[in-house]
Amino acid sequence: MLTDRQQAILNFINEYVDDNGFPPSVREIGRQFGVYPATVQDHISALERKGYLQKKRFQSRTLSIPASWRKGGIPIVGRVAAGLPLLAQENVQDVIHLPKDWAPPGAFLLKVRGNSMEGAHILDGDYVLVHPQQSASNGEIVVALIGEEATVKRFYRTDRGVTLKAENPKFDPIEIERSEAATLSIIGRVVGVLRVMKK
Amino acid sequence: MLTDRQQAILNFINEYVDDNGFPPSVREIGRQFGVYPATVQDHISALERKGYLQKKRFQSRTLSIPASWRKGGIPIVGRVAAGLPLLAQENVQDVIHLPKDWAPPGAFLLKVRGNSMEGAHILDGDYVLVHPQQSASNGEIVVALIGEEATVKRFYRTDRGVTLKAENPKFDPIEIERSEAATLSIIGRVVGVLRVMKK
DNA sequence: TCGTATACCGTACAAATGTTCGGTAGTCAA
DNA sequence: TTGACTACCGAACATTTGTACGGTATACGA
């Protein structure tokens, strides 16, 4: 969707805002990339047309980036479905910000349904902070997609295949044989929990 | 420390940044308050001198507010000590941002020490999201200051005084008689939990 | 009473900045 | 080949904007 150049400029604006608390001027962007203001305008127009930027005409430093594209933002993802792009704009409900060293870039929040991880102190309605990755080590808590369904479980690799264990005696472990490995995909590893208590 | 006028202007800047993603110009502030640019300059200078604002000379819309004074930010508080102002600048270690409806204004994060609330799924090292308030209802989880020490416990009012119960059989309830009520002060109610797992 | 800080007015200036215009050049699909 | 998009140049223009200066008035503590 975005060209390399456009992406680079969007990144620069993002980092600039993150560092300074206000967006750069057209000339500051130009200086950074060694081009003229008019050239920067071309890029800004393109980014605006594509919905990655907003600005006000004739006013300085009024570039703003919609929350979902902003740097450092951790999106709250609605559903995790097979195939669909995880961070599609319609799928992002809101965004939170944490200190940089708490969440790796690319992390996202996912609402937990059910009490299967109660023993690991993850409750129904909690949000888990997920670090996206395709594989996992033994004993790690992962978000996995089994068929069409996303679940949070503890991950173990066995000689027969993979076992996903709940942390709740009421739930039986899920065993996936090596032959049916295609039905399982690891979305990421759980690196945090956020709980908001209602009234 | 701040005059009413200065506070009002700082608030306006704060909300403007929150709404627009960039700070207002001197004239926009002036328009809001019905005063001339030069008057706004006076206020900005005062705010800058007092450390509530930063800016770059001769550059437009470069006002920025240090993280600890920024609107919508939820400060991470180091220690909770008797008497000391909770949000003293040196006491704020970092700031996070949550959706507006998740955290009431004035909320803050406090690191939990010890496993006394394990039964309520609050672990050693977790951060609790605290809504500041001086009183509490039966059964609510509160942050309380007993003498010099801050603890997280479940709150109960009894006919003899107040009981603070841990959610862990290894810890005994703490009973405060009505006569020694002065040693207890409620800091706030726990309205959320944030856990970040290390590596 | 004097000094300091606040709060404001009006005007004027100069720097920073967004914007426009016409032009060149390359890529890529129809 | 034509059209659309990207990427850029240089210069000129118009607006926005920060800033400076000198002035008035009030409140407050030393």
Short mmCIF file of C-alpha atoms (C1' of nucleotides) in Angstrom, two decimals:
data_model
loop_
_atom_site.label_atom_id
_atom_site.label_comp_id
_atom_site.label_asym_id
_atom_site.label_seq_id
_atom_site.Cartn_x
_atom_site.Cartn_y
_atom_site.Cartn_z
CA MET A 1 0.00 0.00 0.00
CA LEU A 2 2.75 2.44 0.96
CA THR A 3 5.93 2.94 -1.05
CA ASP A 4 9.29 2.65 0.69
CA ARG A 5 9.74 6.38 0.63
CA GLN A 6 6.33 7.07 2.06
CA GLN A 7 6.85 4.52 4.79
CA ALA A 8 10.20 6.05 5.68
CA ILE A 9 8.68 9.50 5.96
CA LEU A 10 5.78 8.24 8.03
CA ASN A 11 8.24 6.52 10.34
CA PHE A 12 10.24 9.69 10.71
CA ILE A 13 7.16 11.71 11.61
CA ASN A 14 6.16 9.04 14.08
CA GLU A 15 9.49 9.04 15.85
CA TYR A 16 9.69 12.81 15.79
CA VAL A 17 6.31 13.10 17.51
CA ASP A 18 7.29 10.42 19.98
CA ASP A 19 10.50 12.28 20.86
CA ASN A 20 9.29 15.87 20.82
CA GLY A 21 5.58 15.83 21.56
CA PHE A 22 4.82 17.79 18.39
CA PRO A 23 5.11 16.99 14.70
CA PRO A 24 7.96 18.16 12.43
CA SER A 25 7.71 21.00 9.92
CA VAL A 26 7.82 20.34 6.20
CA ARG A 27 11.36 21.69 6.03
CA GLU A 28 12.55 19.54 8.91
CA ILE A 29 11.34 16.46 7.08
CA GLY A 30 13.00 17.72 3.93
CA ARG A 31 16.29 18.28 5.71
CA GLN A 32 16.17 14.76 7.10
CA PHE A 33 15.83 13.23 3.64
CA GLY A 34 17.79 15.83 1.70
CA VAL A 35 14.90 17.02 -0.44
CA TYR A 36 12.98 20.23 -1.06
CA PRO A 37 9.83 21.28 0.81
CA ALA A 38 7.76 20.83 -2.33
CA THR A 39 8.86 17.22 -2.53
CA VAL A 40 7.83 16.64 1.04
CA GLN A 41 4.45 18.12 0.16
CA ASP A 42 4.05 15.50 -2.54
CA HIS A 43 4.64 12.74 -0.01
CA ILE A 44 2.40 14.30 2.59
CA SER A 45 -0.37 14.58 0.05
CA ALA A 46 0.04 10.94 -0.86
CA LEU A 47 0.01 9.86 2.78
CA GLU A 48 -3.02 12.01 3.43
CA ARG A 49 -4.86 10.59 0.46
CA LYS A 50 -4.14 7.08 1.70
CA GLY A 51 -5.39 7.89 5.16
CA TYR A 52 -2.13 7.66 7.08
CA LEU A 53 -1.91 11.36 7.88
CA GLN A 54 -4.12 14.31 8.58
CA LYS A 55 -3.31 17.99 8.53
CA LYS A 56 -4.74 21.47 8.50
CA ARG A 57 -4.12 23.73 5.54
CA PHE A 58 -1.77 26.68 5.93
CA GLN A 59 -0.95 25.88 9.53
CA SER A 60 2.45 24.83 10.69
CA ARG A 61 3.20 21.56 12.39
CA THR A 62 -0.35 20.30 12.22
CA LEU A 63 0.44 16.84 10.91
CA SER A 64 -1.22 14.15 12.94
CA ILE A 65 -1.25 10.41 12.68
CA PRO A 66 -4.42 8.44 13.45
CA ALA A 67 -4.08 6.43 16.65
CA SER A 68 -3.94 3.07 14.94
CA TRP A 69 -0.78 3.98 13.01
CA ARG A 70 0.91 5.83 15.82
CA LYS A 71 4.25 4.64 17.11
CA GLY A 72 4.41 2.94 20.47
CA GLY A 73 0.70 2.34 20.49
CA ILE A 74 -0.45 -1.12 21.50
CA PRO A 75 -3.64 -1.98 19.66
CA ILE A 76 -6.53 -3.78 21.29
CA VAL A 77 -7.51 -6.46 18.82
CA GLY A 78 -11.08 -7.63 18.55
CA ARG A 79 -11.14 -11.08 17.04
CA VAL A 80 -8.31 -13.33 16.00
CA ALA A 81 -9.43 -15.25 12.96
CA ALA A 82 -7.58 -17.52 10.59
CA GLY A 83 -6.11 -15.89 7.53
CA LEU A 84 -7.38 -12.40 8.19
CA PRO A 85 -4.79 -9.71 8.82
CA LEU A 86 -4.60 -9.29 12.57
CA LEU A 87 -4.20 -5.54 12.61
CA ALA A 88 -6.74 -4.61 9.98
CA GLN A 89 -7.98 -1.16 10.84
CA GLU A 90 -11.54 -2.26 11.53
CA ASN A 91 -10.25 -4.87 13.93
CA VAL A 92 -8.48 -2.40 16.21
CA GLN A 93 -10.84 -1.20 18.91
CA ASP A 94 -8.52 1.11 20.79
CA VAL A 95 -4.91 1.75 21.62
CA ILE A 96 -2.91 1.94 24.83
CA HIS A 97 0.60 3.14 25.58
CA LEU A 98 3.14 1.46 27.84
CA PRO A 99 6.77 2.26 28.61
CA LYS A 100 8.97 1.11 25.75
CA ASP A 101 10.76 -1.62 27.66
CA TRP A 102 7.53 -3.27 28.77
CA ALA A 103 6.19 -4.24 25.40
CA PRO A 104 8.15 -5.30 22.31
CA PRO A 105 7.27 -3.58 19.05
CA GLY A 106 4.40 -5.37 17.34
CA ALA A 107 2.76 -6.42 20.56
CA PHE A 108 -1.00 -6.28 20.89
CA LEU A 109 -3.77 -6.84 23.43
CA LEU A 110 -6.36 -9.57 23.15
CA LYS A 111 -9.40 -10.13 25.33
CA VAL A 112 -9.53 -13.48 27.07
CA ARG A 113 -12.73 -15.50 27.10
CA GLY A 114 -13.29 -18.21 29.67
CA ASN A 115 -11.58 -19.24 32.86
CA SER A 116 -9.26 -21.91 31.52
CA MET A 117 -6.14 -20.03 32.65
CA GLU A 118 -7.38 -19.12 36.10
CA GLY A 119 -4.51 -21.03 37.69
CA ALA A 120 -2.06 -18.74 35.91
CA HIS A 121 -3.99 -15.75 37.25
CA ILE A 122 -5.51 -14.89 33.90
CA LEU A 123 -9.26 -14.42 34.21
CA ASP A 124 -12.28 -14.17 31.94
CA GLY A 125 -12.38 -10.65 30.53
CA ASP A 126 -8.70 -9.93 31.10
CA TYR A 127 -6.60 -8.63 28.25
CA VAL A 128 -3.37 -10.46 27.49
CA LEU A 129 -0.38 -8.64 26.09
CA VAL A 130 0.86 -10.75 23.20
CA HIS A 131 4.28 -10.81 21.59
CA PRO A 132 3.72 -12.13 18.08
CA GLN A 133 5.78 -15.19 17.25
CA GLN A 134 5.24 -18.41 15.34
CA SER A 135 6.94 -20.80 17.69
CA ALA A 136 7.19 -21.28 21.44
CA SER A 137 9.24 -23.00 24.12
CA ASN A 138 8.01 -25.55 26.62
CA GLY A 139 5.95 -24.08 29.43
CA GLU A 140 5.31 -20.73 27.82
CA ILE A 141 1.80 -19.33 27.75
CA VAL A 142 0.74 -18.82 24.17
CA VAL A 143 -2.14 -17.62 22.09
CA ALA A 144 -2.89 -20.38 19.61
CA LEU A 145 -5.31 -20.74 16.78
CA ILE A 146 -6.91 -24.19 16.56
CA GLY A 147 -8.94 -24.32 13.43
CA GLU A 148 -10.97 -21.14 13.64
CA GLU A 149 -10.75 -20.65 17.38
CA ALA A 150 -8.19 -18.65 19.35
CA THR A 151 -7.27 -19.80 22.85
CA VAL A 152 -4.75 -19.02 25.55
CA LYS A 153 -2.96 -22.08 26.88
CA ARG A 154 0.37 -23.33 28.20
CA PHE A 155 2.51 -24.84 25.45
CA TYR A 156 4.38 -28.17 25.57
CA ARG A 157 6.15 -30.03 22.82
CA THR A 158 5.94 -33.83 23.22
CA ASP A 159 7.26 -36.74 21.19
CA ARG A 160 3.78 -37.22 19.73
CA GLY A 161 3.26 -33.61 18.78
CA VAL A 162 2.07 -30.66 20.84
CA THR A 163 0.04 -30.40 24.03
CA LEU A 164 -1.84 -27.29 25.11
CA LYS A 165 -2.63 -27.34 28.82
CA ALA A 166 -5.19 -25.23 30.58
CA GLU A 167 -4.41 -24.02 34.08
CA ASN A 168 -7.70 -25.16 35.48
CA PRO A 169 -8.54 -28.74 36.52
CA LYS A 170 -11.95 -28.44 34.88
CA PHE A 171 -10.34 -28.29 31.43
CA ASP A 172 -8.62 -31.22 29.77
CA PRO A 173 -5.34 -30.80 27.89
CA ILE A 174 -5.59 -30.50 24.13
CA GLU A 175 -3.31 -32.83 22.23
CA ILE A 176 -2.37 -32.17 18.65
CA GLU A 177 -0.71 -35.05 16.82
CA ARG A 178 2.10 -34.31 14.46
CA SER A 179 -0.10 -35.44 11.59
CA GLU A 180 -2.70 -32.78 12.26
CA ALA A 181 -0.17 -30.03 12.94
CA ALA A 182 -1.63 -27.93 10.17
CA THR A 183 -4.72 -27.17 12.25
CA LEU A 184 -2.58 -25.45 14.89
CA SER A 185 -0.86 -22.11 14.52
CA ILE A 186 0.87 -20.12 17.21
CA ILE A 187 -0.11 -16.47 17.20
CA GLY A 188 2.23 -15.32 19.91
CA ARG A 189 3.47 -15.54 23.45
CA VAL A 190 1.73 -13.95 26.42
CA VAL A 191 4.04 -11.39 28.01
CA GLY A 192 1.58 -9.51 30.17
CA VAL A 193 -1.90 -9.17 31.57
CA LEU A 194 -4.18 -6.16 31.89
CA ARG A 195 -7.32 -6.36 34.00
CA VAL A 196 -9.87 -3.59 34.32
CA MET A 197 -12.52 -4.13 36.96
CA LYS A 198 -15.99 -2.95 36.19
CA LYS A 199 -17.67 -0.51 38.60
CA MET B 1 2.37 27.17 42.78
CA LEU B 2 0.37 28.01 39.67
CA THR B 3 -2.10 30.87 39.46
CA ASP B 4 -5.65 30.18 38.31
CA ARG B 5 -4.96 31.75 34.95
CA GLN B 6 -1.80 29.74 34.41
CA GLN B 7 -3.57 26.54 35.40
CA ALA B 8 -6.39 27.29 33.00
CA ILE B 9 -4.00 27.86 30.14
CA LEU B 10 -2.03 24.73 30.93
CA ASN B 11 -5.27 22.77 30.96
CA PHE B 12 -6.26 24.19 27.61
CA ILE B 13 -2.95 23.25 26.06
CA ASN B 14 -3.26 19.79 27.56
CA GLU B 15 -6.71 19.19 26.13
CA TYR B 16 -5.74 20.68 22.80
CA VAL B 17 -2.82 18.29 22.47
CA ASP B 18 -5.01 15.41 23.56
CA ASP B 19 -7.62 16.26 20.93
CA ASN B 20 -5.41 17.27 18.02
CA GLY B 21 -2.09 15.49 18.46
CA PHE B 22 -0.19 18.79 18.26
CA PRO B 23 -0.01 21.86 20.48
CA PRO B 24 -1.90 25.11 19.84
CA SER B 25 -0.34 28.30 18.50
CA VAL B 26 0.03 31.36 20.66
CA ARG B 27 -2.85 33.04 18.86
CA GLU B 28 -5.13 30.06 19.24
CA ILE B 29 -4.61 30.19 22.98
CA GLY B 30 -5.22 33.91 22.91
CA ARG B 31 -8.45 33.48 20.99
CA GLN B 32 -9.64 30.93 23.51
CA PHE B 33 -9.16 33.34 26.39
CA GLY B 34 -9.89 36.56 24.54
CA VAL B 35 -6.43 38.06 25.00
CA TYR B 36 -3.57 39.24 22.81
CA PRO B 37 -0.62 37.08 21.75
CA ALA B 38 1.75 39.09 23.90
CA THR B 39 -0.32 38.26 26.95
CA VAL B 40 -0.17 34.59 26.13
CA GLN B 41 3.59 34.93 25.88
CA ASP B 42 3.66 36.25 29.42
CA HIS B 43 1.83 33.17 30.63
CA ILE B 44 3.91 30.80 28.59
CA SER B 45 7.07 32.34 29.98
CA ALA B 46 5.76 31.93 33.50
CA LEU B 47 4.81 28.28 32.88
CA GLU B 48 8.16 27.63 31.30
CA ARG B 49 10.01 29.22 34.18
CA LYS B 50 8.07 27.04 36.61
CA GLY B 51 8.84 23.89 34.64
CA TYR B 52 5.38 23.04 33.39
CA LEU B 53 6.13 23.76 29.76
CA GLN B 54 8.96 23.57 27.28
CA LYS B 55 9.31 25.19 23.92
CA LYS B 56 11.72 26.06 21.13
CA ARG B 57 12.36 29.69 20.31
CA PHE B 58 11.01 31.10 17.05
CA GLN B 59 9.34 27.87 16.07
CA SER B 60 5.62 27.49 15.84
CA ARG B 61 3.59 24.99 17.82
CA THR B 62 6.56 23.63 19.69
CA LEU B 63 5.03 23.78 23.13
CA SER B 64 5.40 20.52 24.96
CA ILE B 65 4.34 19.37 28.37
CA PRO B 66 6.58 17.01 30.38
CA ALA B 67 5.04 13.55 30.66
CA SER B 68 4.20 13.86 34.32
CA TRP B 69 1.90 16.84 33.74
CA ARG B 70 0.35 15.51 30.56
CA LYS B 71 -3.36 14.87 30.37
CA GLY B 72 -4.66 11.34 30.21
CA GLY B 73 -1.39 9.92 31.41
CA ILE B 74 -1.52 7.44 34.26
CA PRO B 75 1.60 7.86 36.39
CA ILE B 76 3.51 4.95 37.83
CA VAL B 77 4.14 5.91 41.44
CA GLY B 78 7.24 4.75 43.23
CA ARG B 79 6.58 4.80 46.94
CA VAL B 80 3.46 5.71 48.85
CA ALA B 81 4.53 7.44 52.02
CA ALA B 82 2.57 9.26 54.70
CA GLY B 83 2.19 12.97 54.25
CA LEU B 84 4.24 13.27 51.11
CA PRO B 85 2.41 14.40 48.00
CA LEU B 86 1.72 11.25 46.03
CA LEU B 87 2.40 12.68 42.60
CA ALA B 88 5.52 14.66 43.36
CA GLN B 89 7.51 14.81 40.17
CA GLU B 90 10.44 12.79 41.51
CA ASN B 91 8.05 10.07 42.58
CA VAL B 92 6.66 9.44 39.11
CA GLN B 93 8.72 6.82 37.34
CA ASP B 94 6.85 6.62 34.07
CA VAL B 95 3.47 7.12 32.50
CA ILE B 96 1.07 4.87 30.61
CA HIS B 97 -2.05 5.64 28.59
CA LEU B 98 -5.31 3.73 28.66
CA PRO B 99 -8.66 4.35 26.96
CA LYS B 100 -10.50 7.10 28.79
CA ASP B 101 -13.31 4.93 30.09
CA TRP B 102 -10.94 2.44 31.67
CA ALA B 103 -9.33 4.70 34.19
CA PRO B 104 -10.92 7.60 36.05
CA PRO B 105 -9.04 10.90 36.09
CA GLY B 106 -6.51 10.95 38.90
CA ALA B 107 -5.85 7.24 38.78
CA PHE B 108 -2.32 5.95 39.20
CA LEU B 109 -0.35 2.73 39.12
CA LEU B 110 1.38 1.24 42.15
CA LYS B 111 3.70 -1.76 42.28
CA VAL B 112 2.58 -4.56 44.55
CA ARG B 113 5.04 -6.21 46.91
CA GLY B 114 4.34 -9.62 48.35
CA ASN B 115 1.87 -12.38 47.59
CA SER B 116 -0.81 -11.53 50.10
CA MET B 117 -3.44 -10.97 47.41
CA GLU B 118 -2.64 -14.04 45.34
CA GLY B 119 -6.17 -15.36 45.88
CA ALA B 120 -7.52 -12.27 44.13
CA HIS B 121 -5.12 -12.91 41.27
CA ILE B 122 -2.83 -10.02 42.18
CA LEU B 123 0.78 -11.16 42.31
CA ASP B 124 4.10 -9.92 43.61
CA GLY B 125 5.42 -7.40 41.10
CA ASP B 126 2.05 -6.62 39.53
CA TYR B 127 0.95 -3.03 39.20
CA VAL B 128 -2.46 -2.12 40.56
CA LEU B 129 -4.52 0.64 38.99
CA VAL B 130 -5.75 2.77 41.86
CA HIS B 131 -8.71 5.12 41.95
CA PRO B 132 -7.92 7.63 44.70
CA GLN B 133 -10.57 7.82 47.40
CA GLN B 134 -10.61 8.20 51.16
CA SER B 135 -13.33 5.70 52.00
CA ALA B 136 -14.34 2.26 50.79
CA SER B 137 -17.25 -0.18 50.82
CA ASN B 138 -17.25 -3.67 52.26
CA GLY B 139 -15.41 -6.20 50.16
CA GLU B 140 -13.58 -3.75 47.96
CA ILE B 141 -9.87 -4.13 47.38
CA VAL B 142 -8.09 -1.04 48.63
CA VAL B 143 -4.64 0.44 48.97
CA ALA B 144 -4.27 1.44 52.60
CA LEU B 145 -1.56 3.14 54.54
CA ILE B 146 -0.98 1.62 57.98
CA GLY B 147 1.50 3.81 59.79
CA GLU B 148 4.23 4.20 57.21
CA GLU B 149 3.50 1.11 55.17
CA ALA B 150 1.27 0.82 52.13
CA THR B 151 -0.55 -2.47 51.51
CA VAL B 152 -3.19 -3.89 49.20
CA LYS B 153 -6.00 -5.70 51.05
CA ARG B 154 -9.70 -6.40 50.99
CA PHE B 155 -11.63 -3.91 53.11
CA TYR B 156 -14.35 -4.71 55.68
CA ARG B 157 -16.05 -2.45 58.17
CA THR B 158 -16.97 -4.25 61.41
CA ASP B 159 -18.68 -3.15 64.61
CA ARG B 160 -15.26 -2.96 66.29
CA GLY B 161 -13.57 -0.94 63.56
CA VAL B 162 -12.00 -2.04 60.31
CA THR B 163 -10.59 -5.35 59.10
CA LEU B 164 -8.16 -5.71 56.23
CA LYS B 165 -8.10 -9.23 54.86
CA ALA B 166 -5.42 -10.73 52.71
CA GLU B 167 -6.45 -13.21 50.04
CA ASN B 168 -3.90 -15.77 51.06
CA PRO B 169 -4.30 -18.25 53.93
CA LYS B 170 -0.69 -17.63 54.99
CA PHE B 171 -1.53 -14.07 56.01
CA ASP B 172 -3.68 -13.17 59.01
CA PRO B 173 -6.32 -10.43 58.81
CA ILE B 174 -5.32 -7.04 60.18
CA GLU B 175 -7.78 -5.57 62.64
CA ILE B 176 -7.84 -1.88 63.38
CA GLU B 177 -9.88 -0.83 66.41
CA ARG B 178 -11.90 2.31 66.23
CA SER B 179 -9.61 3.86 68.83
CA GLU B 180 -6.54 3.51 66.65
CA ALA B 181 -8.32 4.59 63.47
CA ALA B 182 -5.84 7.41 63.03
CA THR B 183 -3.10 4.98 62.05
CA LEU B 184 -5.09 3.87 59.03
CA SER B 185 -5.74 5.88 55.91
CA ILE B 186 -7.31 4.69 52.70
CA ILE B 187 -5.36 5.75 49.64
CA GLY B 188 -7.74 4.41 47.04
CA ARG B 189 -9.61 1.52 45.52
CA VAL B 190 -8.06 -1.00 43.18
CA VAL B 191 -9.80 -0.85 39.82
CA GLY B 192 -7.37 -2.76 37.68
CA VAL B 193 -4.24 -4.86 37.43
CA LEU B 194 -1.31 -4.70 35.04
CA ARG B 195 1.21 -7.50 34.90
CA VAL B 196 4.32 -7.51 32.75
CA MET B 197 6.21 -10.79 32.60
CA LYS B 198 9.95 -10.63 32.46
CA LYS B 199 11.83 -12.23 29.56
"C1'" DT C 1 6.67 52.86 50.08
"C1'" DC C 2 9.28 50.34 47.05
"C1'" DG C 3 10.07 46.19 44.52
"C1'" DT C 4 8.22 42.16 42.34
"C1'" DA C 5 4.88 39.38 40.10
"C1'" DT C 6 0.68 39.07 37.64
"C1'" DA C 7 -2.33 40.28 33.85
"C1'" DC C 8 -3.31 42.68 30.15
"C1'" DC C 9 -3.31 46.11 25.70
"C1'" DG C 10 -1.72 47.47 20.81
"C1'" DT C 11 1.42 47.69 17.39
"C1'" DA C 12 5.05 46.20 14.64
"C1'" DC C 13 8.54 43.14 12.89
"C1'" DA C 14 10.94 39.12 11.24
"C1'" DA C 15 11.43 34.32 11.12
"C1'" DA C 16 9.44 30.03 10.18
"C1'" DT C 17 6.49 27.67 7.52
"C1'" DG C 18 2.88 25.87 4.24
"C1'" DT C 19 1.82 26.28 -0.47
"C1'" DT C 20 1.78 26.89 -5.52
"C1'" DC C 21 3.64 26.46 -10.19
"C1'" DG C 22 6.00 24.58 -13.95
"C1'" DG C 23 9.29 21.47 -15.03
"C1'" DT C 24 12.21 16.73 -15.48
"C1'" DA C 25 12.51 11.76 -15.13
"C1'" DG C 26 11.53 7.00 -14.10
"C1'" DT C 27 8.30 2.99 -13.56
"C1'" DC C 28 4.47 0.24 -14.65
"C1'" DA C 29 0.21 -1.41 -16.38
"C1'" DA C 30 -3.38 -0.86 -20.06
"C1'" DT D 1 2.26 4.53 -26.74
"C1'" DT D 2 -0.41 6.68 -23.57
"C1'" DG D 3 -1.80 7.65 -18.94
"C1'" DA D 4 -1.16 7.44 -13.96
"C1'" DC D 5 1.73 7.42 -10.23
"C1'" DT D 6 5.99 8.34 -7.98
"C1'" DA D 7 9.90 11.30 -6.92
"C1'" DC D 8 12.19 15.18 -7.27
"C1'" DC D 9 14.00 20.36 -8.41
"C1'" DG D 10 13.97 25.66 -7.69
"C1'" DA D 11 12.02 29.65 -7.06
"C1'" DA D 12 8.53 32.61 -5.48
"C1'" DC D 13 4.59 33.74 -2.60
"C1'" DA D 14 1.38 34.34 1.25
"C1'" DT D 15 0.18 33.17 5.76
"C1'" DT D 16 0.92 31.90 10.11
"C1'" DT D 17 3.28 32.55 13.92
"C1'" DG D 18 6.66 33.75 17.64
"C1'" DT D 19 8.61 37.71 19.47
"C1'" DA D 20 9.84 42.45 21.11
"C1'" DC D 21 8.69 46.95 22.99
"C1'" DG D 22 6.48 50.20 25.73
"C1'" DG D 23 2.61 51.03 28.25
"C1'" DT D 24 -1.42 50.51 32.09
"C1'" DA D 25 -3.25 48.53 36.26
"C1'" DT D 26 -3.66 45.58 40.39
"C1'" DA D 27 -2.19 42.84 44.31
"C1'" DC D 28 1.09 41.66 47.90
"C1'" DG D 29 4.86 41.28 51.00
"C1'" DA D 30 9.22 43.58 52.86
#
